Amino acid sequence: MSIELGHFALILAFAIATVSTVGGYMFWRSGERISLFLSQGAVLQFVLVAASFAALIQAFVTSDFSLKLAADNSHSLKPLIFKISGVWGNHEGSMVLWVMILVAFGAMVAAFGRRLPSDLLSLVLATQSMLVAAFAGFTLFTSNPFARMIPPPLEGADLNPVLQDIGLAIHPPLLYAGYVGFSICFSFAIGALISGRIDQAWARWVRPWAVLSWMFLTLGISMGSYWASYELGWGGWWFWDPVENASFMPWLAGTALLHSALVMEKRNALKIWTVFLSIITFSLSLLGTFLVRSGILTSIHTFASDPTRGLVILALLALIIGGAFVLFAMRASALRTGGLFAPVSREGALILNNLFLATAMGAVLVGTLYPLLLDAIAGTTISVGAPFFNLTFAALMVPLLIVLPFGPMLAWKRADVLGAAQRLIGAAALAIFLTILISALGGISISLAPLGLLLGFWVAFGAVAELIDRSKLGRIPPAESWRRLVGLPRSAYSTAIAHFGIGIAVLGIVATTAWETELVTTLNPGETAQLSGYTIAFDKSSQVQGPNYIADQGDFTITAPGGGTRTMVAQRRTYVASGIPTTEAAIGTYGFSQLYLQLGEPLKDTHVVRIWHKPYITLIWLGALLMAGAGALSLTDRRQRIGAPRRAIKAMPEPAE
Amino acid sequence: MLFWFIAIAVTAIACAALYYAAAGRMVNATGPDSQPANNHFRLVLAGIDADLANGKLGEPEAVAAKGELAREMLRQQAEVDAKAKPKAEIGRGTIAAFLGAVAVLSLVTYWMLGSPELPSQPLAGRTQASAQDIDLPAAIARIEKQLTVTPDDLRGWSVIAPVYLQTGKYPEAEHAYRRIIELGGGNADIQTALAETLMLQSNGSAAGEALTLLQSAAASDPTHVLSRLYIAAELTRSAQYDDAVKAWDAALALSKGDEPWVTAANEGRAVALNNGVVPAGTPTPTSDAIASMVAGLAARLDTQGGSIEEWTQLVRAYVVLKDLTKAQAAYDDALKAYPKTFDRGDLDAVALEAGLKGATP
């Protein structure tokens, strides 16, 4: 009965969301009672959807194949962790996860939003409920995860073996938390547009949500990139695949939103733009969901290639996004513009940041959608590949990264570029010195790599320079300087760490692109191969049996250039239930570099082995982790803590007047 | 029933929680709306001073910022004053109506979508259960009993006849099929099934009534394959080879070429042609056929391109045909079409094994 109760819980949540939407939009002006009703409704939605999700998990864990979803996507021999993660390794289940994160954010707004003005709170929760009703309704009526199968089959059809990985337990929940988190910013934007209440306080309420979602999205994308790189056996970290772009566009827009919300919160400027970005960011999240789900793009993410579902999502998308933009068009002119500032100022730098990020987002959007539109309208198939994205994206990112270290150095309203440049001289000198040193040691031929390195070092050291500058190191006694450094607000640290992370990621990208080496060869057990100073010895080849697969296994001994050996194991698995083969690469991490070994198809008496050496590739993901960590740090800043402005007052210095 | 009891209880609890959150407590109608705003202005003011102290804001700019802040405060104050008193709080009746809507919407939706009678069936709990959960003999007995009461029930006979046939109760099956035809449900399929029942009772011979039935079925439906196959088999069995060849041809004329029975029909035709003796060596596709298939694939890949699997198939085919020049050419083309190693899947391994010159890593 637990399955049917879970089904009912999801339906009840849908009903509460539907009624909350209608009630919220009708009575948002009526004061506190409706906002209390909606808050309670948001909490109940969360409890009910969580219960229904738990029912799904229980059916998967107990291999209850009378649930069609479990019969289609699970197998009794699967390890427990994959039984659980298998719940969202398919279209229907992942929609429930989507809705579950949506209601979790709604419940958080209800819990932390007691200090919000009741009319804004009502509008935010009504909009959130509308999204829940739309997506829970879509799930229930077009892709019901609780469909039953009687009589139940004896065994399930198993989960796609590529998804039987710890990555499935991590990547989708994080990514969804990022996508869906931006729904809060969207709901706040809709609330602001309807109520006309848009001021600095609004930005203060919105920014923590934007930071939180951005943090999850950063983690989700980077974990997806890492997962793809080790599981799909391609060894790359980014392919400008439309599915990747679908997640990258909201990230770019979200990054712009973080920065513009900062201007709005501090200086009451960029109001209309910030509202616009809030809408755009969530719209792009929805677009990503649509692109990935509709079957328009074929990839490992295409669970449902059923055109009717795609059409329904498209209709929802048109309704939600279209409605938001109509509202924006009607109301934006009524919003007042705020604080004044000179072109050269912190505000100006942040606008520049927004300009470049928005343009880059536009370039990715065009490159992703143009082939699809052309295919749909003219029937011609073209492919917009990595060269287009690399060129346009790099052309937009290089100037952005060049000016990035200046941003935090500039004063609000009117700033002195020359002064900022002077304070960055140390960082520039260090970056140039290191670039020349590395280039000389590496014996680099003419290429763009040194310029890329220079850029990466410049951004990284520029970020540190800001902290050093604010601690007045060298200008006052070291002890006092240390005291100043420790006493800096966490927001200063989070800015520096996030920007440092970008520099680190740039360094990783440049190094691995410029110096990656690859070798495809045949090896017999007992033979060795050489690549970039590493000696790879193929020790033995064997057959092993896993819980639900059998595998060809190759054992290798790697000798690093600096001496030191370690063993690595690569497998080619064939999953019993589906007969699908997967490649489990062996990855050895040396410092920040990785040696990547893949066992190819077994030939008559030998094995094809592919070996890549990827120098400093882990810096890319490390950079992303630093960025996400910076987001977490900024959330702990007392001035930003969600819904806690009152407590924060005590921490602030008393106004001078 | 228990399910509905729990479902209604859950709905009632949710509605009660909603009701007490909204209507159950005193609501302060003149909410302290300006309080958070004032806090916010204090924060911004403190922020300006902090920025000024850090050098993040120049002296004149800080004054300007404070001016902007003051104007914003005044504007907002005026707005609050000017704002008409908020509409009256929603009444308890409205909330009750909302709750009614929640209950109706959820119960009706579940009634449409759910299967309340189905229990959970975890694997551990049904180790004994087989796919045949239905008690077949009991079901048959029930239908039989029903048919003694209503012997004119065409649907009942239609359900039970194939079951009799499959369980080897041929006389019962024969009776059932005859009832179906008597009741007007006869068609080519039913006639053929009855003929099949008769044949099974007479060791495969379709002489007599069975053949008449089959011919009648074939005549009534010009596209009916099974009856024609049985006729051809019967003619072959009774050594009327000339007619048998014609009958096999008639059946084969209805095929699209890839049906599973085509092989058997071809074999039967060959036997009939050979006057009842199985010919030595069944025909296999010639190497000419393979070559033409490979050439077709090559031409298609050349003009339209194709998937990496198709390229791999082509290279592999040339290797099998020992035409290494063409294999190398095809491999080169494939490298052009798929320049990335990753995209090429197993192609490189095939080429490497055959000794083809590959892309330089």
mmCIF file with all atom_site columns, C-alpha atoms in Angstrom, chain B residues 154-278:
data_model
loop_
_atom_site.group_PDB
_atom_site.id
_atom_site.type_symbol
_atom_site.label_atom_id
_atom_site.label_alt_id
_atom_site.label_comp_id
_atom_site.label_asym_id
_atom_site.label_entity_id
_atom_site.label_seq_id
_atom_site.pdbx_PDB_ins_code
_atom_site.Cartn_x
_atom_site.Cartn_y
_atom_site.Cartn_z
_atom_site.occupancy
_atom_site.B_iso_or_equiv
_atom_site.pdbx_formal_charge
_atom_site.auth_seq_id
_atom_site.auth_comp_id
_atom_site.auth_asym_id
_atom_site.auth_atom_id
_atom_site.pdbx_PDB_model_num
ATOM 1   C CA . LEU B 1 154 ? -20.084 -15.813 -28.302 1.00 0.00 ? 154 LEU B CA 1
ATOM 2   C CA . ARG B 1 155 ? -17.443 -13.973 -26.258 1.00 0.00 ? 155 ARG B CA 1
ATOM 3   C CA . GLY B 1 156 ? -17.232 -16.801 -23.722 1.00 0.00 ? 156 GLY B CA 1
ATOM 4   C CA . TRP B 1 157 ? -16.655 -19.397 -26.445 1.00 0.00 ? 157 TRP B CA 1
ATOM 5   C CA . SER B 1 158 ? -14.099 -17.140 -28.143 1.00 0.00 ? 158 SER B CA 1
ATOM 6   C CA . VAL B 1 159 ? -12.124 -16.860 -24.911 1.00 0.00 ? 159 VAL B CA 1
ATOM 7   C CA . ILE B 1 160 ? -12.211 -20.515 -24.034 1.00 0.00 ? 160 ILE B CA 1
ATOM 8   C CA . ALA B 1 161 ? -11.609 -22.104 -27.469 1.00 0.00 ? 161 ALA B CA 1
ATOM 9   C CA . PRO B 1 162 ? -7.905  -21.155 -27.826 1.00 0.00 ? 162 PRO B CA 1
ATOM 10  C CA . VAL B 1 163 ? -7.336  -22.185 -24.196 1.00 0.00 ? 163 VAL B CA 1
ATOM 11  C CA . TYR B 1 164 ? -8.701  -25.665 -24.964 1.00 0.00 ? 164 TYR B CA 1
ATOM 12  C CA . LEU B 1 165 ? -6.524  -25.839 -28.069 1.00 0.00 ? 165 LEU B CA 1
ATOM 13  C CA . GLN B 1 166 ? -3.382  -24.851 -26.163 1.00 0.00 ? 166 GLN B CA 1
ATOM 14  C CA . THR B 1 167 ? -4.037  -27.210 -23.273 1.00 0.00 ? 167 THR B CA 1
ATOM 15  C CA . GLY B 1 168 ? -4.565  -30.168 -25.634 1.00 0.00 ? 168 GLY B CA 1
ATOM 16  C CA . LYS B 1 169 ? -8.302  -30.599 -25.031 1.00 0.00 ? 169 LYS B CA 1
ATOM 17  C CA . TYR B 1 170 ? -8.988  -31.052 -28.735 1.00 0.00 ? 170 TYR B CA 1
ATOM 18  C CA . PRO B 1 171 ? -12.582 -32.381 -28.633 1.00 0.00 ? 171 PRO B CA 1
ATOM 19  C CA . GLU B 1 172 ? -13.584 -29.501 -26.348 1.00 0.00 ? 172 GLU B CA 1
ATOM 20  C CA . ALA B 1 173 ? -11.753 -27.085 -28.630 1.00 0.00 ? 173 ALA B CA 1
ATOM 21  C CA . GLU B 1 174 ? -13.529 -28.521 -31.666 1.00 0.00 ? 174 GLU B CA 1
ATOM 22  C CA . HIS B 1 175 ? -16.887 -28.103 -29.932 1.00 0.00 ? 175 HIS B CA 1
ATOM 23  C CA . ALA B 1 176 ? -16.075 -24.553 -28.926 1.00 0.00 ? 176 ALA B CA 1
ATOM 24  C CA . TYR B 1 177 ? -14.971 -23.508 -32.416 1.00 0.00 ? 177 TYR B CA 1
ATOM 25  C CA . ARG B 1 178 ? -18.072 -25.099 -33.941 1.00 0.00 ? 178 ARG B CA 1
ATOM 26  C CA . ARG B 1 179 ? -20.227 -23.127 -31.465 1.00 0.00 ? 179 ARG B CA 1
ATOM 27  C CA . ILE B 1 180 ? -18.461 -19.924 -32.498 1.00 0.00 ? 180 ILE B CA 1
ATOM 28  C CA . ILE B 1 181 ? -19.169 -20.595 -36.172 1.00 0.00 ? 181 ILE B CA 1
ATOM 29  C CA . GLU B 1 182 ? -22.787 -21.504 -35.372 1.00 0.00 ? 182 GLU B CA 1
ATOM 30  C CA . LEU B 1 183 ? -23.202 -18.298 -33.424 1.00 0.00 ? 183 LEU B CA 1
ATOM 31  C CA . GLY B 1 184 ? -22.047 -16.324 -36.450 1.00 0.00 ? 184 GLY B CA 1
ATOM 32  C CA . GLY B 1 185 ? -18.520 -15.542 -35.247 1.00 0.00 ? 185 GLY B CA 1
ATOM 33  C CA . GLY B 1 186 ? -16.821 -17.533 -37.998 1.00 0.00 ? 186 GLY B CA 1
ATOM 34  C CA . ASN B 1 187 ? -14.086 -15.969 -40.054 1.00 0.00 ? 187 ASN B CA 1
ATOM 35  C CA . ALA B 1 188 ? -10.897 -17.104 -41.778 1.00 0.00 ? 188 ALA B CA 1
ATOM 36  C CA . ASP B 1 189 ? -9.021  -17.279 -38.454 1.00 0.00 ? 189 ASP B CA 1
ATOM 37  C CA . ILE B 1 190 ? -11.722 -19.305 -36.731 1.00 0.00 ? 190 ILE B CA 1
ATOM 38  C CA . GLN B 1 191 ? -12.079 -21.668 -39.704 1.00 0.00 ? 191 GLN B CA 1
ATOM 39  C CA . THR B 1 192 ? -8.329  -22.191 -39.768 1.00 0.00 ? 192 THR B CA 1
ATOM 40  C CA . ALA B 1 193 ? -8.264  -22.790 -36.015 1.00 0.00 ? 193 ALA B CA 1
ATOM 41  C CA . LEU B 1 194 ? -11.019 -25.386 -36.308 1.00 0.00 ? 194 LEU B CA 1
ATOM 42  C CA . ALA B 1 195 ? -9.112  -27.050 -39.167 1.00 0.00 ? 195 ALA B CA 1
ATOM 43  C CA . GLU B 1 196 ? -6.008  -27.015 -36.960 1.00 0.00 ? 196 GLU B CA 1
ATOM 44  C CA . THR B 1 197 ? -7.982  -28.703 -34.163 1.00 0.00 ? 197 THR B CA 1
ATOM 45  C CA . LEU B 1 198 ? -9.204  -31.373 -36.568 1.00 0.00 ? 198 LEU B CA 1
ATOM 46  C CA . MET B 1 199 ? -5.675  -31.923 -37.914 1.00 0.00 ? 199 MET B CA 1
ATOM 47  C CA . LEU B 1 200 ? -4.287  -32.303 -34.402 1.00 0.00 ? 200 LEU B CA 1
ATOM 48  C CA . GLN B 1 201 ? -6.875  -34.994 -33.742 1.00 0.00 ? 201 GLN B CA 1
ATOM 49  C CA . SER B 1 202 ? -5.943  -36.941 -36.892 1.00 0.00 ? 202 SER B CA 1
ATOM 50  C CA . ASN B 1 203 ? -2.154  -36.970 -36.703 1.00 0.00 ? 203 ASN B CA 1
ATOM 51  C CA . GLY B 1 204 ? -1.629  -33.960 -38.906 1.00 0.00 ? 204 GLY B CA 1
ATOM 52  C CA . SER B 1 205 ? -3.793  -35.031 -41.795 1.00 0.00 ? 205 SER B CA 1
ATOM 53  C CA . ALA B 1 206 ? -5.936  -32.237 -43.153 1.00 0.00 ? 206 ALA B CA 1
ATOM 54  C CA . ALA B 1 207 ? -7.892  -34.473 -45.500 1.00 0.00 ? 207 ALA B CA 1
ATOM 55  C CA . GLY B 1 208 ? -11.656 -34.071 -45.570 1.00 0.00 ? 208 GLY B CA 1
ATOM 56  C CA . GLU B 1 209 ? -13.409 -31.413 -43.573 1.00 0.00 ? 209 GLU B CA 1
ATOM 57  C CA . ALA B 1 210 ? -10.202 -29.711 -42.489 1.00 0.00 ? 210 ALA B CA 1
ATOM 58  C CA . LEU B 1 211 ? -9.123  -29.060 -46.064 1.00 0.00 ? 211 LEU B CA 1
ATOM 59  C CA . THR B 1 212 ? -12.595 -27.788 -46.976 1.00 0.00 ? 212 THR B CA 1
ATOM 60  C CA . LEU B 1 213 ? -12.447 -25.387 -44.038 1.00 0.00 ? 213 LEU B CA 1
ATOM 61  C CA . LEU B 1 214 ? -8.981  -24.195 -45.008 1.00 0.00 ? 214 LEU B CA 1
ATOM 62  C CA . GLN B 1 215 ? -10.035 -23.641 -48.619 1.00 0.00 ? 215 GLN B CA 1
ATOM 63  C CA . SER B 1 216 ? -13.100 -21.787 -47.451 1.00 0.00 ? 216 SER B CA 1
ATOM 64  C CA . ALA B 1 217 ? -10.899 -19.619 -45.183 1.00 0.00 ? 217 ALA B CA 1
ATOM 65  C CA . ALA B 1 218 ? -8.442  -18.928 -48.007 1.00 0.00 ? 218 ALA B CA 1
ATOM 66  C CA . ALA B 1 219 ? -11.293 -18.056 -50.351 1.00 0.00 ? 219 ALA B CA 1
ATOM 67  C CA . SER B 1 220 ? -13.015 -15.747 -47.869 1.00 0.00 ? 220 SER B CA 1
ATOM 68  C CA . ASP B 1 221 ? -9.830  -13.751 -47.134 1.00 0.00 ? 221 ASP B CA 1
ATOM 69  C CA . PRO B 1 222 ? -7.447  -13.225 -50.053 1.00 0.00 ? 222 PRO B CA 1
ATOM 70  C CA . THR B 1 223 ? -4.660  -12.138 -47.684 1.00 0.00 ? 223 THR B CA 1
ATOM 71  C CA . HIS B 1 224 ? -4.971  -15.028 -45.211 1.00 0.00 ? 224 HIS B CA 1
ATOM 72  C CA . VAL B 1 225 ? -1.558  -16.645 -44.970 1.00 0.00 ? 225 VAL B CA 1
ATOM 73  C CA . LEU B 1 226 ? -1.930  -19.377 -42.379 1.00 0.00 ? 226 LEU B CA 1
ATOM 74  C CA . SER B 1 227 ? -4.744  -21.210 -44.224 1.00 0.00 ? 227 SER B CA 1
ATOM 75  C CA . ARG B 1 228 ? -2.706  -21.144 -47.462 1.00 0.00 ? 228 ARG B CA 1
ATOM 76  C CA . LEU B 1 229 ? 0.340   -22.527 -45.681 1.00 0.00 ? 229 LEU B CA 1
ATOM 77  C CA . TYR B 1 230 ? -1.718  -25.379 -44.241 1.00 0.00 ? 230 TYR B CA 1
ATOM 78  C CA . ILE B 1 231 ? -3.201  -26.100 -47.688 1.00 0.00 ? 231 ILE B CA 1
ATOM 79  C CA . ALA B 1 232 ? 0.258   -26.166 -49.275 1.00 0.00 ? 232 ALA B CA 1
ATOM 80  C CA . ALA B 1 233 ? 1.582   -28.422 -46.511 1.00 0.00 ? 233 ALA B CA 1
ATOM 81  C CA . GLU B 1 234 ? -1.400  -30.741 -46.897 1.00 0.00 ? 234 GLU B CA 1
ATOM 82  C CA . LEU B 1 235 ? -0.910  -30.922 -50.699 1.00 0.00 ? 235 LEU B CA 1
ATOM 83  C CA . THR B 1 236 ? 2.779   -31.664 -50.183 1.00 0.00 ? 236 THR B CA 1
ATOM 84  C CA . ARG B 1 237 ? 1.939   -34.316 -47.600 1.00 0.00 ? 237 ARG B CA 1
ATOM 85  C CA . SER B 1 238 ? -0.572  -35.976 -49.902 1.00 0.00 ? 238 SER B CA 1
ATOM 86  C CA . ALA B 1 239 ? 2.040   -35.957 -52.732 1.00 0.00 ? 239 ALA B CA 1
ATOM 87  C CA . GLN B 1 240 ? 0.117   -33.618 -55.072 1.00 0.00 ? 240 GLN B CA 1
ATOM 88  C CA . TYR B 1 241 ? 3.370   -31.859 -55.856 1.00 0.00 ? 241 TYR B CA 1
ATOM 89  C CA . ASP B 1 242 ? 2.272   -29.709 -58.816 1.00 0.00 ? 242 ASP B CA 1
ATOM 90  C CA . ASP B 1 243 ? -0.659  -28.241 -56.887 1.00 0.00 ? 243 ASP B CA 1
ATOM 91  C CA . ALA B 1 244 ? 1.567   -27.969 -53.803 1.00 0.00 ? 244 ALA B CA 1
ATOM 92  C CA . VAL B 1 245 ? 4.111   -25.796 -55.646 1.00 0.00 ? 245 VAL B CA 1
ATOM 93  C CA . LYS B 1 246 ? 1.292   -23.513 -56.784 1.00 0.00 ? 246 LYS B CA 1
ATOM 94  C CA . ALA B 1 247 ? -0.050  -23.349 -53.214 1.00 0.00 ? 247 ALA B CA 1
ATOM 95  C CA . TRP B 1 248 ? 3.400   -22.543 -51.760 1.00 0.00 ? 248 TRP B CA 1
ATOM 96  C CA . ASP B 1 249 ? 3.774   -19.819 -54.397 1.00 0.00 ? 249 ASP B CA 1
ATOM 97  C CA . ALA B 1 250 ? 0.351   -18.444 -53.498 1.00 0.00 ? 250 ALA B CA 1
ATOM 98  C CA . ALA B 1 251 ? 1.396   -18.234 -49.825 1.00 0.00 ? 251 ALA B CA 1
ATOM 99  C CA . LEU B 1 252 ? 4.820   -16.788 -50.611 1.00 0.00 ? 252 LEU B CA 1
ATOM 100 C CA . ALA B 1 253 ? 3.176   -14.176 -52.853 1.00 0.00 ? 253 ALA B CA 1
ATOM 101 C CA . LEU B 1 254 ? 1.617   -12.722 -49.685 1.00 0.00 ? 254 LEU B CA 1
ATOM 102 C CA . SER B 1 255 ? 4.925   -12.314 -47.888 1.00 0.00 ? 255 SER B CA 1
ATOM 103 C CA . LYS B 1 256 ? 6.871   -9.095  -47.562 1.00 0.00 ? 256 LYS B CA 1
ATOM 104 C CA . GLY B 1 257 ? 10.031  -11.170 -47.472 1.00 0.00 ? 257 GLY B CA 1
ATOM 105 C CA . ASP B 1 258 ? 11.081  -10.999 -43.848 1.00 0.00 ? 258 ASP B CA 1
ATOM 106 C CA . GLU B 1 259 ? 8.347   -12.945 -42.042 1.00 0.00 ? 259 GLU B CA 1
ATOM 107 C CA . PRO B 1 260 ? 9.571   -15.808 -39.894 1.00 0.00 ? 260 PRO B CA 1
ATOM 108 C CA . TRP B 1 261 ? 7.562   -18.398 -41.890 1.00 0.00 ? 261 TRP B CA 1
ATOM 109 C CA . VAL B 1 262 ? 9.158   -17.515 -45.257 1.00 0.00 ? 262 VAL B CA 1
ATOM 110 C CA . THR B 1 263 ? 12.139  -19.832 -44.726 1.00 0.00 ? 263 THR B CA 1
ATOM 111 C CA . ALA B 1 264 ? 9.896   -22.769 -43.896 1.00 0.00 ? 264 ALA B CA 1
ATOM 112 C CA . ALA B 1 265 ? 7.670   -22.004 -46.906 1.00 0.00 ? 265 ALA B CA 1
ATOM 113 C CA . ASN B 1 266 ? 10.680  -21.846 -49.201 1.00 0.00 ? 266 ASN B CA 1
ATOM 114 C CA . GLU B 1 267 ? 11.896  -25.164 -47.849 1.00 0.00 ? 267 GLU B CA 1
ATOM 115 C CA . GLY B 1 268 ? 8.435   -26.690 -48.344 1.00 0.00 ? 268 GLY B CA 1
ATOM 116 C CA . ARG B 1 269 ? 8.334   -25.393 -51.906 1.00 0.00 ? 269 ARG B CA 1
ATOM 117 C CA . ALA B 1 270 ? 11.769  -26.872 -52.584 1.00 0.00 ? 270 ALA B CA 1
ATOM 118 C CA . VAL B 1 271 ? 10.586  -30.233 -51.248 1.00 0.00 ? 271 VAL B CA 1
ATOM 119 C CA . ALA B 1 272 ? 7.473   -30.096 -53.461 1.00 0.00 ? 272 ALA B CA 1
ATOM 120 C CA . LEU B 1 273 ? 9.583   -29.167 -56.489 1.00 0.00 ? 273 LEU B CA 1
ATOM 121 C CA . ASN B 1 274 ? 11.877  -32.068 -55.734 1.00 0.00 ? 274 ASN B CA 1
ATOM 122 C CA . ASN B 1 275 ? 8.920   -34.468 -55.638 1.00 0.00 ? 275 ASN B CA 1
ATOM 123 C CA . GLY B 1 276 ? 8.867   -34.922 -51.921 1.00 0.00 ? 276 GLY B CA 1
ATOM 124 C CA . VAL B 1 277 ? 12.575  -35.402 -51.303 1.00 0.00 ? 277 VAL B CA 1
ATOM 125 C CA . VAL B 1 278 ? 14.467  -32.873 -49.220 1.00 0.00 ? 278 VAL B CA 1
#
